[in-house]
mmCIF file of C-alpha atoms and ligand atoms in Angstrom:
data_model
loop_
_atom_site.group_PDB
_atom_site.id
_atom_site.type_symbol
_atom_site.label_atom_id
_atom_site.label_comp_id
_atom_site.label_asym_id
_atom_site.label_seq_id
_atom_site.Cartn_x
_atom_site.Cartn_y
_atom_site.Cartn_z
ATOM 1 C CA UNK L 1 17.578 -102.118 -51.261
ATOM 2 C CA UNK L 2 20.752 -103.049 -52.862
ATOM 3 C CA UNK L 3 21.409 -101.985 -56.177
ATOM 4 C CA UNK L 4 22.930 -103.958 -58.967
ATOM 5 C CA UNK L 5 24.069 -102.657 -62.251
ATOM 6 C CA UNK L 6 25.388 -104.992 -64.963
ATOM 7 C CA UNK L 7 27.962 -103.436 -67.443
ATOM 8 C CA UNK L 8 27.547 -105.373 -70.995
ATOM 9 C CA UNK L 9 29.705 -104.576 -74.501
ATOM 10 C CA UNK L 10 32.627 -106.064 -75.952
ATOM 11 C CA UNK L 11 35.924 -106.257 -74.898
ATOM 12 C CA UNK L 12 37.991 -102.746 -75.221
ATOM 13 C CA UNK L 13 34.536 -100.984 -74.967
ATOM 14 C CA UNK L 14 35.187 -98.975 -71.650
ATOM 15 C CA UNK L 15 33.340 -101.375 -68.936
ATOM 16 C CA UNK L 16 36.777 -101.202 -66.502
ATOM 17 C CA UNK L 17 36.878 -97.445 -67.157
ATOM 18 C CA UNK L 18 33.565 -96.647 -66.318
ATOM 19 C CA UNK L 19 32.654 -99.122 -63.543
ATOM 20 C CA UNK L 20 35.409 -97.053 -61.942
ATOM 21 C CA UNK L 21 34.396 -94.270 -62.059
ATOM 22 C CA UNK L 22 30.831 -95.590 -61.694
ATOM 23 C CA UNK L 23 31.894 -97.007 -57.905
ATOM 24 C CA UNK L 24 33.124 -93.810 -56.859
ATOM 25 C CA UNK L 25 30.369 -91.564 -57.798
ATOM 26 C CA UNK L 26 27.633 -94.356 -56.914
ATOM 27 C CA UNK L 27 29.870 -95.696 -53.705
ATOM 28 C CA UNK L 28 29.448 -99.348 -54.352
ATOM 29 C CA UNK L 29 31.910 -102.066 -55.505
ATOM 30 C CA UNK L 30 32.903 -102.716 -58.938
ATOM 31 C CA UNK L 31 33.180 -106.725 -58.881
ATOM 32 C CA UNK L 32 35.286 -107.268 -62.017
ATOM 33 C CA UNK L 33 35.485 -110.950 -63.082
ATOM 34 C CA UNK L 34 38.709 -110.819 -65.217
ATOM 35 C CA UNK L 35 39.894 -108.920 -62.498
ATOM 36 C CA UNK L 36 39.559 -111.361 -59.918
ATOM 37 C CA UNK L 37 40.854 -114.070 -62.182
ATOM 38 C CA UNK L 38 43.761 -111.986 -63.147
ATOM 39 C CA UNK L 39 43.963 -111.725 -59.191
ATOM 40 C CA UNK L 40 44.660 -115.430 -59.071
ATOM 41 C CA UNK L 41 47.984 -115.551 -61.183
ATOM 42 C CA UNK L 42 49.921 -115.237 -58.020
ATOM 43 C CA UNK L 43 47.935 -118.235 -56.701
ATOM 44 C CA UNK L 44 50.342 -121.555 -57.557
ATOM 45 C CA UNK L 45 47.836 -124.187 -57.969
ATOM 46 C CA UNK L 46 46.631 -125.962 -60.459
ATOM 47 C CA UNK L 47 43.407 -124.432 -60.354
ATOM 48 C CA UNK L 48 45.250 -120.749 -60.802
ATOM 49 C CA UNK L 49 47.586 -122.015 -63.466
ATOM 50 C CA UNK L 50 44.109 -123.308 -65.663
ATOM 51 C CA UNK L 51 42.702 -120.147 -65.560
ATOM 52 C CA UNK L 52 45.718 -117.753 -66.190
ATOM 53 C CA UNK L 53 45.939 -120.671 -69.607
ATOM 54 C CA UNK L 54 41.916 -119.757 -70.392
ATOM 55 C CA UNK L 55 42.585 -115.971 -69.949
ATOM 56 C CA UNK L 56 45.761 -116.141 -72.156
ATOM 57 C CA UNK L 57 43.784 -117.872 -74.616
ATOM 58 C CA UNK L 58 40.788 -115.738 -74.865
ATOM 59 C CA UNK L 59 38.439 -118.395 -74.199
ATOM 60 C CA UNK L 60 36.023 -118.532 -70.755
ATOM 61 C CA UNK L 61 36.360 -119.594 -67.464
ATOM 62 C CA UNK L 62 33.529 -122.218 -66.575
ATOM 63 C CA UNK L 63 30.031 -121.015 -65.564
ATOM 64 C CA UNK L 64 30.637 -123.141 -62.815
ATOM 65 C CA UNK L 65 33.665 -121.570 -61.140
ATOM 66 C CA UNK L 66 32.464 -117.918 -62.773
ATOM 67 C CA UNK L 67 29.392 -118.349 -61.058
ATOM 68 C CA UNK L 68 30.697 -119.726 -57.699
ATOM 69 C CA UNK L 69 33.078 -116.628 -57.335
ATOM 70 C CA UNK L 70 30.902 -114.103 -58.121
ATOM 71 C CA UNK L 71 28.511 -115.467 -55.337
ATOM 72 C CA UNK L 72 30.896 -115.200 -52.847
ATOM 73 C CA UNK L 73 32.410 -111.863 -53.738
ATOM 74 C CA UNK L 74 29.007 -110.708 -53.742
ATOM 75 C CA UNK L 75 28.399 -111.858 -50.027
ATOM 76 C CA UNK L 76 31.172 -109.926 -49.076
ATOM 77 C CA UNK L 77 30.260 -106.965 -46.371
ATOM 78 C CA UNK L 78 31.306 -104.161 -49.018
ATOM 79 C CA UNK L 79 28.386 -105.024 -51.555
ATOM 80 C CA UNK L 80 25.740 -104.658 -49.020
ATOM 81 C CA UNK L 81 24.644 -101.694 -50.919
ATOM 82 C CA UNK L 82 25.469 -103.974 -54.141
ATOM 83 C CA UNK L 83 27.618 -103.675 -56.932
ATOM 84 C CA UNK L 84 28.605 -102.740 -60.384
ATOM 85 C CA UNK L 85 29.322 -106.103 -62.238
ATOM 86 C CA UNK L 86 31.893 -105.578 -64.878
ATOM 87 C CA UNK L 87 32.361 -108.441 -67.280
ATOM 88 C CA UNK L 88 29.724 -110.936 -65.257
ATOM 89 C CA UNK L 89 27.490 -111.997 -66.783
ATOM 90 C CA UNK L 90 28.909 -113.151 -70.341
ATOM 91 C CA UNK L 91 26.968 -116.358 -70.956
ATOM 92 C CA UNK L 92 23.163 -116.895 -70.744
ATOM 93 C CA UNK L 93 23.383 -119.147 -68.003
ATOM 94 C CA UNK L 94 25.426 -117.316 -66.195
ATOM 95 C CA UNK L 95 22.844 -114.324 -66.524
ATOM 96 C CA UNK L 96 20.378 -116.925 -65.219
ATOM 97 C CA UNK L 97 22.167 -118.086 -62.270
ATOM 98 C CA UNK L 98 22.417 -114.391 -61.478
ATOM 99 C CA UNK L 99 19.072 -113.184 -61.422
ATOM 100 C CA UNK L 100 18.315 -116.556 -59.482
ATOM 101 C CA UNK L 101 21.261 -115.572 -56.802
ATOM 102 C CA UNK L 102 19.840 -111.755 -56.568
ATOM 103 C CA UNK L 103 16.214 -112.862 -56.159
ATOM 104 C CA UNK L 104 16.858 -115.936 -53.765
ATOM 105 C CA UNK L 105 19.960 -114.602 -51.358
ATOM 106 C CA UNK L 106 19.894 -110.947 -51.397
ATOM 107 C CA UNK L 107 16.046 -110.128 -52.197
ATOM 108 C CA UNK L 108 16.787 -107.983 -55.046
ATOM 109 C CA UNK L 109 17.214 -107.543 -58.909
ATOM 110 C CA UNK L 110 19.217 -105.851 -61.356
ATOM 111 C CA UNK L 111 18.371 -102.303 -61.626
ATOM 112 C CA UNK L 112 19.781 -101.538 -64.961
ATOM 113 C CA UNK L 113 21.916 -103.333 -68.027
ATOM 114 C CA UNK L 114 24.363 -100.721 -69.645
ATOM 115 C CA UNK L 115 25.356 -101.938 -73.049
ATOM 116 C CA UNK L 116 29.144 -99.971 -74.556
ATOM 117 C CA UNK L 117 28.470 -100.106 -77.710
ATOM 118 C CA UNK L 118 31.873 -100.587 -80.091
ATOM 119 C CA UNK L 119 32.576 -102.226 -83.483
ATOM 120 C CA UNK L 120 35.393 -104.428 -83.964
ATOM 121 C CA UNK L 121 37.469 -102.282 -85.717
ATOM 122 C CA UNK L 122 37.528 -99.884 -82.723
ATOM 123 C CA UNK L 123 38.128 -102.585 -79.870
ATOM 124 C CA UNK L 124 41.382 -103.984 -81.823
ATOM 125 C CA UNK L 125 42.519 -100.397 -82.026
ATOM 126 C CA UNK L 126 41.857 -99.139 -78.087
ATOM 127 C CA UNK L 127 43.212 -102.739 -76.683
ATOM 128 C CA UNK L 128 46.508 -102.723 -78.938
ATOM 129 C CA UNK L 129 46.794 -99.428 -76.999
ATOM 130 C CA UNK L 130 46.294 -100.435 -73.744
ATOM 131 C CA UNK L 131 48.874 -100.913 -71.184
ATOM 132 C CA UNK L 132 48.718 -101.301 -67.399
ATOM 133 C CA UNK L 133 51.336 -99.273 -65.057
ATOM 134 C CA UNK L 134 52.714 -102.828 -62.433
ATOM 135 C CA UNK L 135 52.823 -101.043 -59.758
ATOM 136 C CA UNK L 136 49.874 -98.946 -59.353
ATOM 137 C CA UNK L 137 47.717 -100.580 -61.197
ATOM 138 C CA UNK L 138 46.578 -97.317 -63.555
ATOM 139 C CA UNK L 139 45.389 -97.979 -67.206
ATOM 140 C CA UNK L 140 46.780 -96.295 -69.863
ATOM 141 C CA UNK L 141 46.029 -95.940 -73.907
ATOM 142 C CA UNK L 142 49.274 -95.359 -75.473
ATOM 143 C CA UNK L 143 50.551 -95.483 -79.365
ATOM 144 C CA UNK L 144 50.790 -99.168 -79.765
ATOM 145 C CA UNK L 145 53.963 -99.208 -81.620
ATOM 146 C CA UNK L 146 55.285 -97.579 -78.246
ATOM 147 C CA UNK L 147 56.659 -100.728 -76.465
ATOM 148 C CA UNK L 148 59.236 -98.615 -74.126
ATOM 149 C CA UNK L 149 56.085 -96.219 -72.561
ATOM 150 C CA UNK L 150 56.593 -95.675 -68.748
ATOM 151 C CA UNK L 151 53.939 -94.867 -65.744
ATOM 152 C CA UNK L 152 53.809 -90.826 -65.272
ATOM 153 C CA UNK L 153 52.986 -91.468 -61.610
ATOM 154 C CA UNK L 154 55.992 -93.922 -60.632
ATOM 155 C CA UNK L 155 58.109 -94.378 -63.637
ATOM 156 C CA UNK L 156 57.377 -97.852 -63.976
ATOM 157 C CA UNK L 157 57.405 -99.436 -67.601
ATOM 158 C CA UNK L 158 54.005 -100.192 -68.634
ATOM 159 C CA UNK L 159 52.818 -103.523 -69.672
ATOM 160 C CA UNK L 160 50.647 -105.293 -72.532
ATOM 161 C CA UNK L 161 47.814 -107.678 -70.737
ATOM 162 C CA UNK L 162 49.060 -111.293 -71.931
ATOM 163 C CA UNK L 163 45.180 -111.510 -73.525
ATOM 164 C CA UNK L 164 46.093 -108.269 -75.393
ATOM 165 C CA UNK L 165 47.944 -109.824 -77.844
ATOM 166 C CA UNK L 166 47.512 -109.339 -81.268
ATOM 167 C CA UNK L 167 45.630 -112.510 -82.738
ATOM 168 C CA UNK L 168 43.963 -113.055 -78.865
ATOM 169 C CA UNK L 169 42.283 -110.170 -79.003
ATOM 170 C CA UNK L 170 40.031 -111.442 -82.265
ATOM 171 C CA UNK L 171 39.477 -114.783 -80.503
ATOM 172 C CA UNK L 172 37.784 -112.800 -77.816
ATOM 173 C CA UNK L 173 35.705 -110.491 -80.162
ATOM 174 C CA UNK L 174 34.548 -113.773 -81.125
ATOM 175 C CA UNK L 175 33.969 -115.212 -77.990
ATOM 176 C CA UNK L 176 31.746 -111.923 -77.396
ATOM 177 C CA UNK L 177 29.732 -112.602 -80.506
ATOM 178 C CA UNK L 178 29.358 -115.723 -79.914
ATOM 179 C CA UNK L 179 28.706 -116.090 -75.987
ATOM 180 C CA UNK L 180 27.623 -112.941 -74.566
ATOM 181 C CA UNK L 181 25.959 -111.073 -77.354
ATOM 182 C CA UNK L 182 22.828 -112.912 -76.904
ATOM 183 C CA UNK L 183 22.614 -111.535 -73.783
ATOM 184 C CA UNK L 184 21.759 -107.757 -75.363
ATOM 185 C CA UNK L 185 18.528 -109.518 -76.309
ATOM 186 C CA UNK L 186 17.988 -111.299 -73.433
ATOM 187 C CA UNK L 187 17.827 -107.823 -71.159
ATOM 188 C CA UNK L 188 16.045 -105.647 -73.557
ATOM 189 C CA UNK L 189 13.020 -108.009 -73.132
ATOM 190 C CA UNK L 190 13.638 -108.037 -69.812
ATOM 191 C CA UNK L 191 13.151 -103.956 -70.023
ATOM 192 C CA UNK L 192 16.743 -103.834 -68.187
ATOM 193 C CA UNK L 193 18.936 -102.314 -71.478
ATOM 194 C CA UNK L 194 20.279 -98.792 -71.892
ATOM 195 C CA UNK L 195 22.299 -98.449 -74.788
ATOM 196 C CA UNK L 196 25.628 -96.078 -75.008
ATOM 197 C CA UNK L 197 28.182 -95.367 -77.545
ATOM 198 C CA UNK L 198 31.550 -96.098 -76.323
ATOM 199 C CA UNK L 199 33.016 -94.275 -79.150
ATOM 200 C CA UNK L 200 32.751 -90.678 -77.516
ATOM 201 C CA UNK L 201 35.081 -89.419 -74.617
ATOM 202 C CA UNK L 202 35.354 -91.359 -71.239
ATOM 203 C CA UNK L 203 33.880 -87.397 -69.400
ATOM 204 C CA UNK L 204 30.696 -87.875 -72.555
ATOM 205 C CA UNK L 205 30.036 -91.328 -71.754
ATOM 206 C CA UNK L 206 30.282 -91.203 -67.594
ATOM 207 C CA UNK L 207 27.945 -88.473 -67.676
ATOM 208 C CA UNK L 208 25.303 -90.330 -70.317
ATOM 209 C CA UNK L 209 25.923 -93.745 -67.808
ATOM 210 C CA UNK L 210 25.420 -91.414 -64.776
ATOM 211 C CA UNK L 211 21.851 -89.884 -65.762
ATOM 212 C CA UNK L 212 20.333 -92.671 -67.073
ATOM 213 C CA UNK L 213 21.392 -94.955 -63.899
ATOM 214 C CA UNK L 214 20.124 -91.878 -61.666
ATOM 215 C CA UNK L 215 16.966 -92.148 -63.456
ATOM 216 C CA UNK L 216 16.210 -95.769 -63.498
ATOM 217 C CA UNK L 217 17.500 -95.802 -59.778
ATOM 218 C CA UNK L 218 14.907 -93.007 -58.907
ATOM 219 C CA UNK L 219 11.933 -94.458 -60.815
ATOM 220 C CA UNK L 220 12.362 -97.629 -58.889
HETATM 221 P P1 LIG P 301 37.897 -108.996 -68.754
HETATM 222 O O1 LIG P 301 39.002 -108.484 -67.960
HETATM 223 O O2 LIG P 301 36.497 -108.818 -68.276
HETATM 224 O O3 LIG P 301 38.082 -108.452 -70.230
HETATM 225 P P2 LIG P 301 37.046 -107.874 -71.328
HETATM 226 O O4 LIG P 301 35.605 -108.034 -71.098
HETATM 227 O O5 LIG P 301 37.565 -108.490 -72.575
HETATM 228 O O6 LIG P 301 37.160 -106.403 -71.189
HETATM 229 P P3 LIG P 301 38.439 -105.562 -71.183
HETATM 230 O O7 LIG P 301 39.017 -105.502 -69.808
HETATM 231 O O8 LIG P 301 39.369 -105.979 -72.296
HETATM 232 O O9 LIG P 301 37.858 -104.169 -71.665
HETATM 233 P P4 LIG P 301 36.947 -103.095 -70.943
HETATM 234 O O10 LIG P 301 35.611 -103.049 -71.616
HETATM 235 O O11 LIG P 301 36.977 -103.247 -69.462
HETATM 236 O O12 LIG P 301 37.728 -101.791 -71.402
HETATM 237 P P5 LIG P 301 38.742 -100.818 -70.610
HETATM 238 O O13 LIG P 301 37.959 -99.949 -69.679
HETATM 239 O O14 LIG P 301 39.898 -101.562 -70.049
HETATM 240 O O15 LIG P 301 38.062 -110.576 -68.990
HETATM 241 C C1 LIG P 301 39.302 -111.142 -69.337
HETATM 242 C C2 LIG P 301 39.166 -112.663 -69.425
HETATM 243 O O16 LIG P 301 38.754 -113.205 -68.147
HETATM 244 C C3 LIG P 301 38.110 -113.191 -70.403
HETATM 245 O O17 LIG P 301 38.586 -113.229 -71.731
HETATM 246 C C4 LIG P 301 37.843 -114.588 -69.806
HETATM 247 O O18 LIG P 301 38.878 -115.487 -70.111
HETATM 248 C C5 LIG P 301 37.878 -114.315 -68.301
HETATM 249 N N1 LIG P 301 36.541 -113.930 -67.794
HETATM 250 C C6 LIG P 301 36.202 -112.726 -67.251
HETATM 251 N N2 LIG P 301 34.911 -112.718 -66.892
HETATM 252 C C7 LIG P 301 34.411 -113.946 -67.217
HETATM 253 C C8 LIG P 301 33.113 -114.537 -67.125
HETATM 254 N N3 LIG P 301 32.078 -113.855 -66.615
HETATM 255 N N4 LIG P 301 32.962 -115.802 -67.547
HETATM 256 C C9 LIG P 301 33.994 -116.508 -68.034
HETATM 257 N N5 LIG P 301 35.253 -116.004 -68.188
HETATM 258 C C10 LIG P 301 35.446 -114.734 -67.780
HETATM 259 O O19 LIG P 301 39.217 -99.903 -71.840
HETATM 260 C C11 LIG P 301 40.018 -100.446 -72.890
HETATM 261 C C12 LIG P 301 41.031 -99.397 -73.357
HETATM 262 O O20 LIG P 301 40.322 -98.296 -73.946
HETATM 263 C C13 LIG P 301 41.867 -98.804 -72.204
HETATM 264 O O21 LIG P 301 43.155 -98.559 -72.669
HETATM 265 C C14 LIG P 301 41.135 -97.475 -71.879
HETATM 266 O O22 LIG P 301 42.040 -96.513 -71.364
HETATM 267 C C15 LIG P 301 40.570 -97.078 -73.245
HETATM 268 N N6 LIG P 301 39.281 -96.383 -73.171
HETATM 269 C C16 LIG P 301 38.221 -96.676 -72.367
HETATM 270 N N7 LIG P 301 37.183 -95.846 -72.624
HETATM 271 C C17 LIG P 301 37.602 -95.007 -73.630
HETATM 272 C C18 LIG P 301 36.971 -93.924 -74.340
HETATM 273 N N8 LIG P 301 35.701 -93.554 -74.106
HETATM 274 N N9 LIG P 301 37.688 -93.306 -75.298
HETATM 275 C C19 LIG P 301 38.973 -93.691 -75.583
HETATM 276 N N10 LIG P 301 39.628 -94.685 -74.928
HETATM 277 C C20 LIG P 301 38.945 -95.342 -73.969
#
């Protein structure tokens, strides 16, 4: 039985951090939906192009499309043993269409509905600081006012995600409140939610993640 784990909290909260490490310690996939739309910026079509403008903007990609990818992604040979969704679902149809998909085409559920839980104040703080190495691809948290900060590993100079901007990244707090909050509510009466605070150390809240997954996993 394939087993499906749905990482929930606001943006900044630790979901790409964790989901990680989550993948390596549970050995399946994490399927990151920003990540495969960010994937799509070296795509020229007009297609590409509208999402990279969405992204940049801090609003959502269409349930449609969202949905679409995710299905096929999920169909893919390396999620047999299913998947860690990071940022998927973030609207309540799209958390519809997914239990739907699970049930209908792979004859399973979701096992478990981690929420990271972080206030606003925090997120603006963590994503100001967070810059990407080019090259390998490594995250970093650095002083924000540090705009010449280079890659340890390869010496690259880091970069600031274009939806990291200051002013962006309230629009997408927003967007969370407004659009995927519900959803906290909609998996605690489905019995699904385990709630974590993002606030301690990435070690603290791996380990919390890992036991309570283990447990749910074991009981079924
Ligand atoms: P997406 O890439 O999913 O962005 P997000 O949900 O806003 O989440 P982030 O990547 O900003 O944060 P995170 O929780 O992963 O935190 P991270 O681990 O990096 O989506 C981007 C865009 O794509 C959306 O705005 C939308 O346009 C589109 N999109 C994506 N999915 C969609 C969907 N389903 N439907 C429609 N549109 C969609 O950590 C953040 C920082 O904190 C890092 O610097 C990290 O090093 C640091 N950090 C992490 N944990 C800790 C800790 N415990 N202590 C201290 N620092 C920490």
């Amino acid at each position: 039985m394939p087993t499906y784990i749905v990482l929930l909290g606001p943006p900044g909260a630790g979901k790409g951090t964790q989901a990680k490490i989550l993948s390596t310690e549970l050995g399946i996939p994490q399927v990151s939906t920003g990540d495969l739309f960010r994937a799509m910026k070296t795509q020229d079509t007009p297609f590409a192009r509208k999402v990279q403008e969405i992204m940049a903007s801090g609003a959502l990609v269409p349930d449609d499309v969202t949905i679409q990818m995710v299905k096929e992604r999920l169909h893919q040979i390396d999620c047999d043993g299913g998947a860690i969704l990071d940022g998927f679902p973030r609207t309540t149809a799209q958390a519809e269409a997914l239990g739907k998909m699970l049930a209908e085409e792979f004859n399973s559920s979701i096992a478990v509905v981690p929420l990271l839980t972080l206030d606003e104040n925090d997120v603006v703080r963590r994503i100001s600081g967070r810059r990407q190495c080019p090259e390998c691809k490594t995250i970093y948290n650095v002083d924000p006012s540090d705009t010449e900060a280079t890659c340890p590993k390869d010496g690259e100079k880091l970069e600031l995600r274009e939806d990291d901007k200051p002013g962006v990244v309230q629009q997408r707090y927003s967007v969370y409140l407004e659009n995927t909050a519900p959803l906290v509510d909609y998996y605690r009466n489905k019995g699904l939610l385990a709630e974590f605070d993002a606030k301690q150390t990435v070690e603290k809240v791996t380990g919390d993640l890992l036991s309570a997954i283990r447990s749910r996993i074991a009981a079924g």
